[in-house]
Tab-separated table of C-alpha atoms in Angstrom:
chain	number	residue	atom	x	y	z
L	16	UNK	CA	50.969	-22.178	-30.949
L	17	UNK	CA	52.730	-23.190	-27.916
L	18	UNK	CA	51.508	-24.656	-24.726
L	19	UNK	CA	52.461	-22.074	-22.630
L	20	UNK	CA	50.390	-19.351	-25.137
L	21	UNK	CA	47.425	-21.243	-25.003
L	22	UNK	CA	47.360	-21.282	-21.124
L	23	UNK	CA	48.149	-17.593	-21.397
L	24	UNK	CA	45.665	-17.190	-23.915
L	25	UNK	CA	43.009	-19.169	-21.836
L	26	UNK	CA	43.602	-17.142	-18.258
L	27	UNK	CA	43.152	-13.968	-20.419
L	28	UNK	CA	39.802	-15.173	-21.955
L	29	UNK	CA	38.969	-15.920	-18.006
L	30	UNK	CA	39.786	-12.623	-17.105
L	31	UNK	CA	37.858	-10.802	-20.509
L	32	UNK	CA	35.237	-13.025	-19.587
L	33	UNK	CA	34.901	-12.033	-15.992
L	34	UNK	CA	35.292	-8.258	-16.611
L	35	UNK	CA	32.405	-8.380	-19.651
L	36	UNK	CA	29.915	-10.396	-17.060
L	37	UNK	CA	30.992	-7.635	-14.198
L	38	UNK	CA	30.206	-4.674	-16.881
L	39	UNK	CA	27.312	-6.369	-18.091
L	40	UNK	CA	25.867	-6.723	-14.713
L	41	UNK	CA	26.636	-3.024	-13.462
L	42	UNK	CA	25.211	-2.106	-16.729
L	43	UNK	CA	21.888	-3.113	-16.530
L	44	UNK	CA	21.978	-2.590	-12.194
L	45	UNK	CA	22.534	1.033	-13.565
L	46	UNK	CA	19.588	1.065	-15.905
L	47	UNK	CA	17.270	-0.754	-13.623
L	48	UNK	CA	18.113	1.679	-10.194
L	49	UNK	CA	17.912	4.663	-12.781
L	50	UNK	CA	14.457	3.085	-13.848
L	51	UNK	CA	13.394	2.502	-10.215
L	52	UNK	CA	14.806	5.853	-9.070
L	53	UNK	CA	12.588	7.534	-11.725
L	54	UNK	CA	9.505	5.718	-10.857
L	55	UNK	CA	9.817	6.447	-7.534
L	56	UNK	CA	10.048	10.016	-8.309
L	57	UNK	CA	7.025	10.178	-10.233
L	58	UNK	CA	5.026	8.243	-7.605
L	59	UNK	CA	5.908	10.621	-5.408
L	60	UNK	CA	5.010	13.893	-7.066
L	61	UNK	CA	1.673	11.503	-8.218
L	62	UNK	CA	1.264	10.933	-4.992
L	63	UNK	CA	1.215	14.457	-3.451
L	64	UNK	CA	-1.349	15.335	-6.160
L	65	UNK	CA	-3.424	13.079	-5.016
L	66	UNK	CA	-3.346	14.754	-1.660
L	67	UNK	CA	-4.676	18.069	-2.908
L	68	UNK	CA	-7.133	16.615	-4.990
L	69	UNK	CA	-8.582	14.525	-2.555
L	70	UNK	CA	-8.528	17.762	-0.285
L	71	UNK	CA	-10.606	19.641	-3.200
L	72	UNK	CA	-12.979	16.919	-3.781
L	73	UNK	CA	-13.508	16.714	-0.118
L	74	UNK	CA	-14.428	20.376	0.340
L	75	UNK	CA	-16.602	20.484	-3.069
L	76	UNK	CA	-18.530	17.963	-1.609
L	77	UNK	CA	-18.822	18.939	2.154
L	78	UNK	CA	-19.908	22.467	0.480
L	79	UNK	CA	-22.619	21.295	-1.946
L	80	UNK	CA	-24.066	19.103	0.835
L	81	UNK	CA	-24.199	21.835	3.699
L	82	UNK	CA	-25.715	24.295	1.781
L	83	UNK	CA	-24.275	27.105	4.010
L	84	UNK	CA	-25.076	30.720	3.101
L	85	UNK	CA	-22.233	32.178	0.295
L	86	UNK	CA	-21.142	34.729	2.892
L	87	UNK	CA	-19.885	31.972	5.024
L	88	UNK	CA	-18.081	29.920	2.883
L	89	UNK	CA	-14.469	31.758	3.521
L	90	UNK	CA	-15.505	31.079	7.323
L	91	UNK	CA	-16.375	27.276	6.487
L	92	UNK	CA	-13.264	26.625	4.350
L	93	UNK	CA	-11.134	27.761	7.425
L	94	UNK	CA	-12.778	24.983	9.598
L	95	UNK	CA	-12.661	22.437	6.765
L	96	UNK	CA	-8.720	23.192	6.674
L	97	UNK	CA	-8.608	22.772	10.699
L	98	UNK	CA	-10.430	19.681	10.428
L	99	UNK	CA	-8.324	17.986	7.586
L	100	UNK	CA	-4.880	19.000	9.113
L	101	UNK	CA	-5.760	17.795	12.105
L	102	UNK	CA	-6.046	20.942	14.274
L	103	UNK	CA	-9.030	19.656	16.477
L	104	UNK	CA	-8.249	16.731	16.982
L	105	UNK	CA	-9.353	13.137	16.197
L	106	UNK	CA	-13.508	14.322	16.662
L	107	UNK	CA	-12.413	17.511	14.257
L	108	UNK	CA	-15.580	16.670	12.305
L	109	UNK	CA	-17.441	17.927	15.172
L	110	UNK	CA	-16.046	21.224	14.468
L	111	UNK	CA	-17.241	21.909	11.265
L	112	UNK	CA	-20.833	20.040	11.946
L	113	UNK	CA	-20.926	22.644	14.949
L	114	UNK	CA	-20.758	25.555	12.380
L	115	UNK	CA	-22.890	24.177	9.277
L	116	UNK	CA	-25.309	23.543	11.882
L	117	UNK	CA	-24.730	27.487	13.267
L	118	UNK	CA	-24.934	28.686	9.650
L	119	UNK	CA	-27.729	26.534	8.324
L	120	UNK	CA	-30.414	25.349	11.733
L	121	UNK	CA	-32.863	24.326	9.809
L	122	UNK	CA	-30.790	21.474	8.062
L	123	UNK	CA	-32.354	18.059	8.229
L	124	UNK	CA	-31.315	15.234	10.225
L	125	UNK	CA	-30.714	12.998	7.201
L	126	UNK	CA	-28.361	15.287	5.182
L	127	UNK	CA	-26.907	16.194	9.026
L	128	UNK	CA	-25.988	12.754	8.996
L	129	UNK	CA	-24.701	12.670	5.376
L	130	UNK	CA	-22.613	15.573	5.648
L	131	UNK	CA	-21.131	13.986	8.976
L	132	UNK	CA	-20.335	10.760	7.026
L	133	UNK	CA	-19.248	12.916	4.116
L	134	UNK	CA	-16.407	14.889	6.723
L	135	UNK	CA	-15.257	11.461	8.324
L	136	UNK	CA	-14.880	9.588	4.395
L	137	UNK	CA	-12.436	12.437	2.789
L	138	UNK	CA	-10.745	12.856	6.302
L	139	UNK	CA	-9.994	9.242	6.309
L	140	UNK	CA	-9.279	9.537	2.543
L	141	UNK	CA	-7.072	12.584	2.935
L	142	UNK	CA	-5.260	10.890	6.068
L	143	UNK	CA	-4.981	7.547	4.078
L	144	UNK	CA	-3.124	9.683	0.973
L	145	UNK	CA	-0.586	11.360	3.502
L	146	UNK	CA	0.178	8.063	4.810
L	147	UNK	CA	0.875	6.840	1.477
L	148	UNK	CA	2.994	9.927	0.500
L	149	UNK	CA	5.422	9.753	3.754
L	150	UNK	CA	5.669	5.699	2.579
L	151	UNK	CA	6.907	6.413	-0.895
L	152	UNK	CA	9.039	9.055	0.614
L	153	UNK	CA	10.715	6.869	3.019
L	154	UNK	CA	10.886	3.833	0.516
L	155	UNK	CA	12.267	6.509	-2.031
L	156	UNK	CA	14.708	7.306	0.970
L	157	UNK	CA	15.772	3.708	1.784
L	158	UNK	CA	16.382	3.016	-2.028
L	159	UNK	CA	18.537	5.540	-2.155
L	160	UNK	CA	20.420	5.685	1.617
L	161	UNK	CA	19.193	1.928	2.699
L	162	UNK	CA	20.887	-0.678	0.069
L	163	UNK	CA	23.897	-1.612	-1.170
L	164	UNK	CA	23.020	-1.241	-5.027
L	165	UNK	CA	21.564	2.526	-3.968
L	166	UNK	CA	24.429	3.915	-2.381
L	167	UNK	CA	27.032	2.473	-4.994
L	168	UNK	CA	24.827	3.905	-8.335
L	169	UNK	CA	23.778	6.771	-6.378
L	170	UNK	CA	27.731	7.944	-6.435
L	171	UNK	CA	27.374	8.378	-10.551
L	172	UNK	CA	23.520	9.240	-10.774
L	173	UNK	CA	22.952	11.404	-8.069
L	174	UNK	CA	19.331	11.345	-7.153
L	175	UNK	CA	17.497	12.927	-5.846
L	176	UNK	CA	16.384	14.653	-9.051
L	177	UNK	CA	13.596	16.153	-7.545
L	178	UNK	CA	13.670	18.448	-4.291
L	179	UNK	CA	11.852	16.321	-1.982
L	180	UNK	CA	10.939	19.180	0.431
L	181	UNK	CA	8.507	20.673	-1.664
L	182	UNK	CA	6.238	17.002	-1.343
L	183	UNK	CA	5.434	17.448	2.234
L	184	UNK	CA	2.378	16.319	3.868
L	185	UNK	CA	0.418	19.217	5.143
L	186	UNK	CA	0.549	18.766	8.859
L	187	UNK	CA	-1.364	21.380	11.649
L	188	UNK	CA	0.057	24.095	13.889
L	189	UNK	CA	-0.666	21.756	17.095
L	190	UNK	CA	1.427	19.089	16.074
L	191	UNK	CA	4.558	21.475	14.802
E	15	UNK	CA	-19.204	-15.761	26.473
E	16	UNK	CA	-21.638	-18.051	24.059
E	17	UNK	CA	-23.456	-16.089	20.581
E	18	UNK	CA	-26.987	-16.927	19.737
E	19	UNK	CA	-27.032	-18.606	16.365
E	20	UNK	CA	-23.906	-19.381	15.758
E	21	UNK	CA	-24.177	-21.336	12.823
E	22	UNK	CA	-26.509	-18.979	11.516
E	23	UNK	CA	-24.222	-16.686	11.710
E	24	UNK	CA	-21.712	-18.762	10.065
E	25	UNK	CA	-24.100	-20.109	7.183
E	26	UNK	CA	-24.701	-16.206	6.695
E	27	UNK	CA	-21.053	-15.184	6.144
E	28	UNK	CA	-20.303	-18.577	4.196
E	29	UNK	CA	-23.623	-17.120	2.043
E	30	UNK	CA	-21.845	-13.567	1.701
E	31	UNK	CA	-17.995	-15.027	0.570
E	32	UNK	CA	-19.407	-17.775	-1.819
E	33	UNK	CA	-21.771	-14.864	-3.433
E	34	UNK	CA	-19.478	-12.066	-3.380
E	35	UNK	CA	-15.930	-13.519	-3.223
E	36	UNK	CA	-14.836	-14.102	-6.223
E	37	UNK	CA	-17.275	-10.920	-7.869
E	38	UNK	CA	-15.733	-8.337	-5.875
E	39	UNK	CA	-12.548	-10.264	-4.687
E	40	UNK	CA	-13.291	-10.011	-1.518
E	41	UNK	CA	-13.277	-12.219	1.799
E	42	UNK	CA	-15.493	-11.042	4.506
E	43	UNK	CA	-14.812	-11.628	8.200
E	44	UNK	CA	-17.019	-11.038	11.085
E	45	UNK	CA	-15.328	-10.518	14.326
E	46	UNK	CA	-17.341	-10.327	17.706
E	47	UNK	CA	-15.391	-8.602	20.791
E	48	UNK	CA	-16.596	-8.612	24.079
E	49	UNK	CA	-15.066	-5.427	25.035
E	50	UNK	CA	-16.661	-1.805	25.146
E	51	UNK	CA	-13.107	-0.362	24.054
E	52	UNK	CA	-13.175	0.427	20.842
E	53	UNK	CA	-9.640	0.790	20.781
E	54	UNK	CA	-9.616	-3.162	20.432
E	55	UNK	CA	-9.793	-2.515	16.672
E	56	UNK	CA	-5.739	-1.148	16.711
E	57	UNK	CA	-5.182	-4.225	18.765
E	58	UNK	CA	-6.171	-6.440	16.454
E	59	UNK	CA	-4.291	-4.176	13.017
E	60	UNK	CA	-1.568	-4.816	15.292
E	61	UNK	CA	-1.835	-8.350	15.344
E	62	UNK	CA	-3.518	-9.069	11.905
E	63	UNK	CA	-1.100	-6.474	10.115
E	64	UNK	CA	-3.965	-5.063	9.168
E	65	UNK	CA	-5.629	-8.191	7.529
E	66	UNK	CA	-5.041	-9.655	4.390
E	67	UNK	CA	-5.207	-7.234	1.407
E	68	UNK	CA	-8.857	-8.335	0.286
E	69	UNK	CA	-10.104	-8.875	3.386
E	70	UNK	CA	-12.405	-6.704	4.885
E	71	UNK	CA	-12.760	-7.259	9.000
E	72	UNK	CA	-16.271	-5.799	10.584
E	73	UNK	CA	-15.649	-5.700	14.155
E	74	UNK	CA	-18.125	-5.437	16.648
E	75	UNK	CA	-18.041	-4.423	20.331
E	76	UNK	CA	-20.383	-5.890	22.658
E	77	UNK	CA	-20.331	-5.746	26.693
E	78	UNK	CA	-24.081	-6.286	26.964
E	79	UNK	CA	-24.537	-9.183	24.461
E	80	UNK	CA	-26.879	-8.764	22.177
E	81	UNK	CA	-26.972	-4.575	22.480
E	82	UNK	CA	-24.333	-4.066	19.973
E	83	UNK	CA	-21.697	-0.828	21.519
E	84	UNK	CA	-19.272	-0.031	18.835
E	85	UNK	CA	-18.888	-0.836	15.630
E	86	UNK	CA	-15.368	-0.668	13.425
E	87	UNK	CA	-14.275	-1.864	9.772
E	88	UNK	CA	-11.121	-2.585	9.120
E	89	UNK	CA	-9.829	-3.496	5.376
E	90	UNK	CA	-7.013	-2.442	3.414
E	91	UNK	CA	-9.385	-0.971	0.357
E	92	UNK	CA	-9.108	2.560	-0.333
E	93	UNK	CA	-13.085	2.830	-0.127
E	94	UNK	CA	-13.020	4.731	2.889
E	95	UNK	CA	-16.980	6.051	2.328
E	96	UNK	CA	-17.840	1.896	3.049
E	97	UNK	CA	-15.993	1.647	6.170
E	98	UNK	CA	-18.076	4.989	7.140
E	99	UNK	CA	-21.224	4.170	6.014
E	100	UNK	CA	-21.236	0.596	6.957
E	101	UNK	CA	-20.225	1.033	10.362
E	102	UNK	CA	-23.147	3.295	11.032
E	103	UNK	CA	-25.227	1.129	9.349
E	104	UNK	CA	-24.625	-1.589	11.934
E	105	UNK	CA	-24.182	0.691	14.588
E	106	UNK	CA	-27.850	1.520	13.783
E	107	UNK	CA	-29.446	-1.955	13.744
E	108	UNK	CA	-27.907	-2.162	17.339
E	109	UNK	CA	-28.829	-5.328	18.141
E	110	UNK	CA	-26.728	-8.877	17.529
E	111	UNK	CA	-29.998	-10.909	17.104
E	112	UNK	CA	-30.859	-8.719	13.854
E	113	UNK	CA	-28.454	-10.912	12.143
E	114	UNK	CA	-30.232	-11.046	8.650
E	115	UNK	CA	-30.227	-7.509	8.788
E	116	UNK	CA	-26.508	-6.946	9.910
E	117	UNK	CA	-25.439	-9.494	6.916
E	118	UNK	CA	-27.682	-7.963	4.548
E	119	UNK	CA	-25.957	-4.114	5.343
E	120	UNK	CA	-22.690	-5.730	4.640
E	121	UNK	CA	-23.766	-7.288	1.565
E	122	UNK	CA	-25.437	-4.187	0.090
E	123	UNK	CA	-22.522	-1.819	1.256
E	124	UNK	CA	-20.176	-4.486	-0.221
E	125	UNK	CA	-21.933	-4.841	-3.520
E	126	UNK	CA	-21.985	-1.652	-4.038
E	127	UNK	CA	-18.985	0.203	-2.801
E	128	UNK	CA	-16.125	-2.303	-2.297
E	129	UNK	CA	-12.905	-1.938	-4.157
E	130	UNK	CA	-10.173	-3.922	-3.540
E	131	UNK	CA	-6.505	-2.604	-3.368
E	132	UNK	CA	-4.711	-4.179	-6.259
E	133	UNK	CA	-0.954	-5.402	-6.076
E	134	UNK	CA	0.600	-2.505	-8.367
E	135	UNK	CA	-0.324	0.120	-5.511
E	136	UNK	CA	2.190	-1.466	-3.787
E	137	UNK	CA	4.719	-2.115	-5.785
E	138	UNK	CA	6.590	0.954	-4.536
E	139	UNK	CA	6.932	-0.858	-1.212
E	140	UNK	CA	9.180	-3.316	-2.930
E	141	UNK	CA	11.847	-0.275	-4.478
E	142	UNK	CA	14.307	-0.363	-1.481
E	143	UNK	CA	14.027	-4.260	-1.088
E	144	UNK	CA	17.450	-5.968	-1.898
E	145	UNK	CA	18.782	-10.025	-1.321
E	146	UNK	CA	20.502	-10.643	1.906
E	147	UNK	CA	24.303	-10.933	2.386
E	148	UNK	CA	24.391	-14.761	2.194
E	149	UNK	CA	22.220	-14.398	-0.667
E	150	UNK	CA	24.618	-12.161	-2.404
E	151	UNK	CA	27.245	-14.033	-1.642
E	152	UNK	CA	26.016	-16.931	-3.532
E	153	UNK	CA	24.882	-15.309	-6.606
E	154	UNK	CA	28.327	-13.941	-6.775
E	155	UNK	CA	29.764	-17.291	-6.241
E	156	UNK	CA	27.769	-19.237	-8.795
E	157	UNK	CA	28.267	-16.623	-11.544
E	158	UNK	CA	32.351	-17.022	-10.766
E	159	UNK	CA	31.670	-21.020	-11.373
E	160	UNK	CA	29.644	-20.299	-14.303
E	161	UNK	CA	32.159	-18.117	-15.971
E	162	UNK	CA	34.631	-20.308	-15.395
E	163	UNK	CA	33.449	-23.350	-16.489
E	164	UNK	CA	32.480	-21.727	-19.414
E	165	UNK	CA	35.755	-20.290	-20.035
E	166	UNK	CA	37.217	-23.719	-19.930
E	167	UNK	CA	34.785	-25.339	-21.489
E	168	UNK	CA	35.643	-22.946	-24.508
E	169	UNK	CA	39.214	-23.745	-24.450
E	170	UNK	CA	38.667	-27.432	-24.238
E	171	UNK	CA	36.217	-27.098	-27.241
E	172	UNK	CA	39.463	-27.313	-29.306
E	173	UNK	CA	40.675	-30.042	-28.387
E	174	UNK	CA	44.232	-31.125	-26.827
E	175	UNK	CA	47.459	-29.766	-27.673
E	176	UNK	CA	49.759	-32.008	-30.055
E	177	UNK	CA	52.989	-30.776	-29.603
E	178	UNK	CA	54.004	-33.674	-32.332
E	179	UNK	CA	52.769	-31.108	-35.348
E	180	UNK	CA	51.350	-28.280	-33.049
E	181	UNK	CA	48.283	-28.426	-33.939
E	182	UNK	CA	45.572	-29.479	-31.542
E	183	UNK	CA	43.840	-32.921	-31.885
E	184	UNK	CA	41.013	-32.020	-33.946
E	185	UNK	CA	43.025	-30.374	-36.321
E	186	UNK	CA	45.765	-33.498	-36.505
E	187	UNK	CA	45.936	-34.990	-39.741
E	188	UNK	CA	46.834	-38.774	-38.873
E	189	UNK	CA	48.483	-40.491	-41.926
């Protein structure tokens, strides 16, 4: 084989070479951002769970502690929901201590006071798991608009897979 | 503005971390502010970025030392029902010089409801994270050297070129 085949032969190897690391790489860049893309996804829709069922455990418990009258519970439930979205406020709690109180005078101080802890916990909670759900969204968000590796796979895989809208934190009239 | 029992204090929490640290992972701090705004507490999220992720901060206001005013706890644990109950525990004992007492409400709230926020809860935050320019400009550069010093390496494996018989030098049959 000649000299000048074997440098031919070597600058072609270079090039194979080259191109085979470059696939490689975009490869398994491809895979992972798919991976991450997909896990992201499911944290989110995990995520919004979470929000409701935080929101139901909340009200089961606020409910078996008040002991209000079953003819009031629709009433009760519509505070509950103004207290957890926010509508009155950061001291919301007061509102719905106002009306167990109302429904139920005779209550004692002690479960008063447990009931008032019980409202502040799974508003905190509830708060703490929308905070968590706008974070995955915008992370989900930045993966996808914010980096060089998202925008470039995003071309071919076209996420969002999942319509994002419908994982919205619940938010109250006052603050739309 | 000078605390009664300072080292008391001090031997108290030291009590509390060596006891409970490592069984509930978690590193308790004590903060005193001489402020009646509670709003100090967002002031010091701010500053603290909230604290480390097993630390749990229990911050109390005092204008009137040792009347206790306000009482906050800040931590990055999901156990929302301690920083409730704790903080009204405190805010209850209302008085600084009750120090066993405030130390023991931590300890029993912390014993018994703590949980700390592990790592993989996260791990999300770490999805949109990607090297730096400079940094990508390296790893592109050292995977260019590394392909082509393997690439030559691989040609030179052969040995030279005789252009005697053609073959290369390996292959040479010397008579």
């Amino acid at each position: 084989m000649s000299k000048t085949a074997i440098t031919v032969l070597t600058i072609v190897g270079i090039i194979v070479g080259i191109a085979v690391l470059l696939a490689t790489s975009l490869a398994f860049g491809y895979v992972n951002f798919g991976n991450e893309a997909n896990r992201s996804e499911n944290g989110i829709v995990a995520a919004w769970t979470n929000n409701k069922n935080v929101y139901d455990n909340g009200w089961k418990t606020v409910m078996e502690k008040a002991q209000v009258p079953k003819e009031y519970i629709g009433q009760m439930k519509d505070v509950y929901d103004g207290v957890m979205k926010g509508r009155y406020g950061p001291n919301g709690s007061q509102a719905l201590l106002q009306f167990i109180k109302e429904q139920n005078p005779t209550i004692d101080a002690s479960v008063y006071r447990d009931i008032q802890q019980a409202v502040e916990i799974f508003h905190n909670q509830f708060a703490q798991a929308q905070t968590e759900l706008v974070s995955r969204k915008q992370e989900y968000q930045n993966l996808l608009t914010g980096t060089m590796h998202g925008r470039f796979y995003n071309l071919v895989a076209h996420y969002p897979h999942i319509d994002l809208s419908k994982y919205d934190i619940v938010t109250s009239t006052k603050t739309e | 503005m000078p605390v009664r029992g300072e080292k008391d204090w001090q031997w108290l929490l030291d009590r509390l971390n060596a006891d409970l640290g490592a069984a509930k992972q978690v590193n308790v701090i004590v903060v005193l502010a001489f402020t009646d705004d509670p709003r100090y507490q967002y002031a010091l999220e701010k500053e603290w970025v909230g604290g480390k992720k097993n630390d749990l901060i229990v911050l109390i206001g005092t204008t009137r030392y040792p009347k206790i005013s306000w009482v906050r706890i800040v931590s990055w644990s999901t156990a929302e029902d301690l920083k409730v109950v704790l903080r009204d525990d405190i805010q209850a004992i209302g008085t600084l010089d009750r120090r066993d007492d405030i130390m023991g409400a931590v300890r029993k709230e912390v014993q018994g409801r703590f949980e700390r926020r592990h790592m993989r809860d996260l791990k999300y935050l770490a999805a949109s994270h990607q090297p730096g320019g400079r940094a990508l400009g390296i790893i592109l550069f050292l995977e260019c050297v590394t392909v082509l010093a393997t690439a030559f390496a691989s040609a030179n494996l052969r040995g030279d070129y005789c252009g005697g018989c053609g073959h290369y030098r390996s292959y040479h049959r010397y008579y």
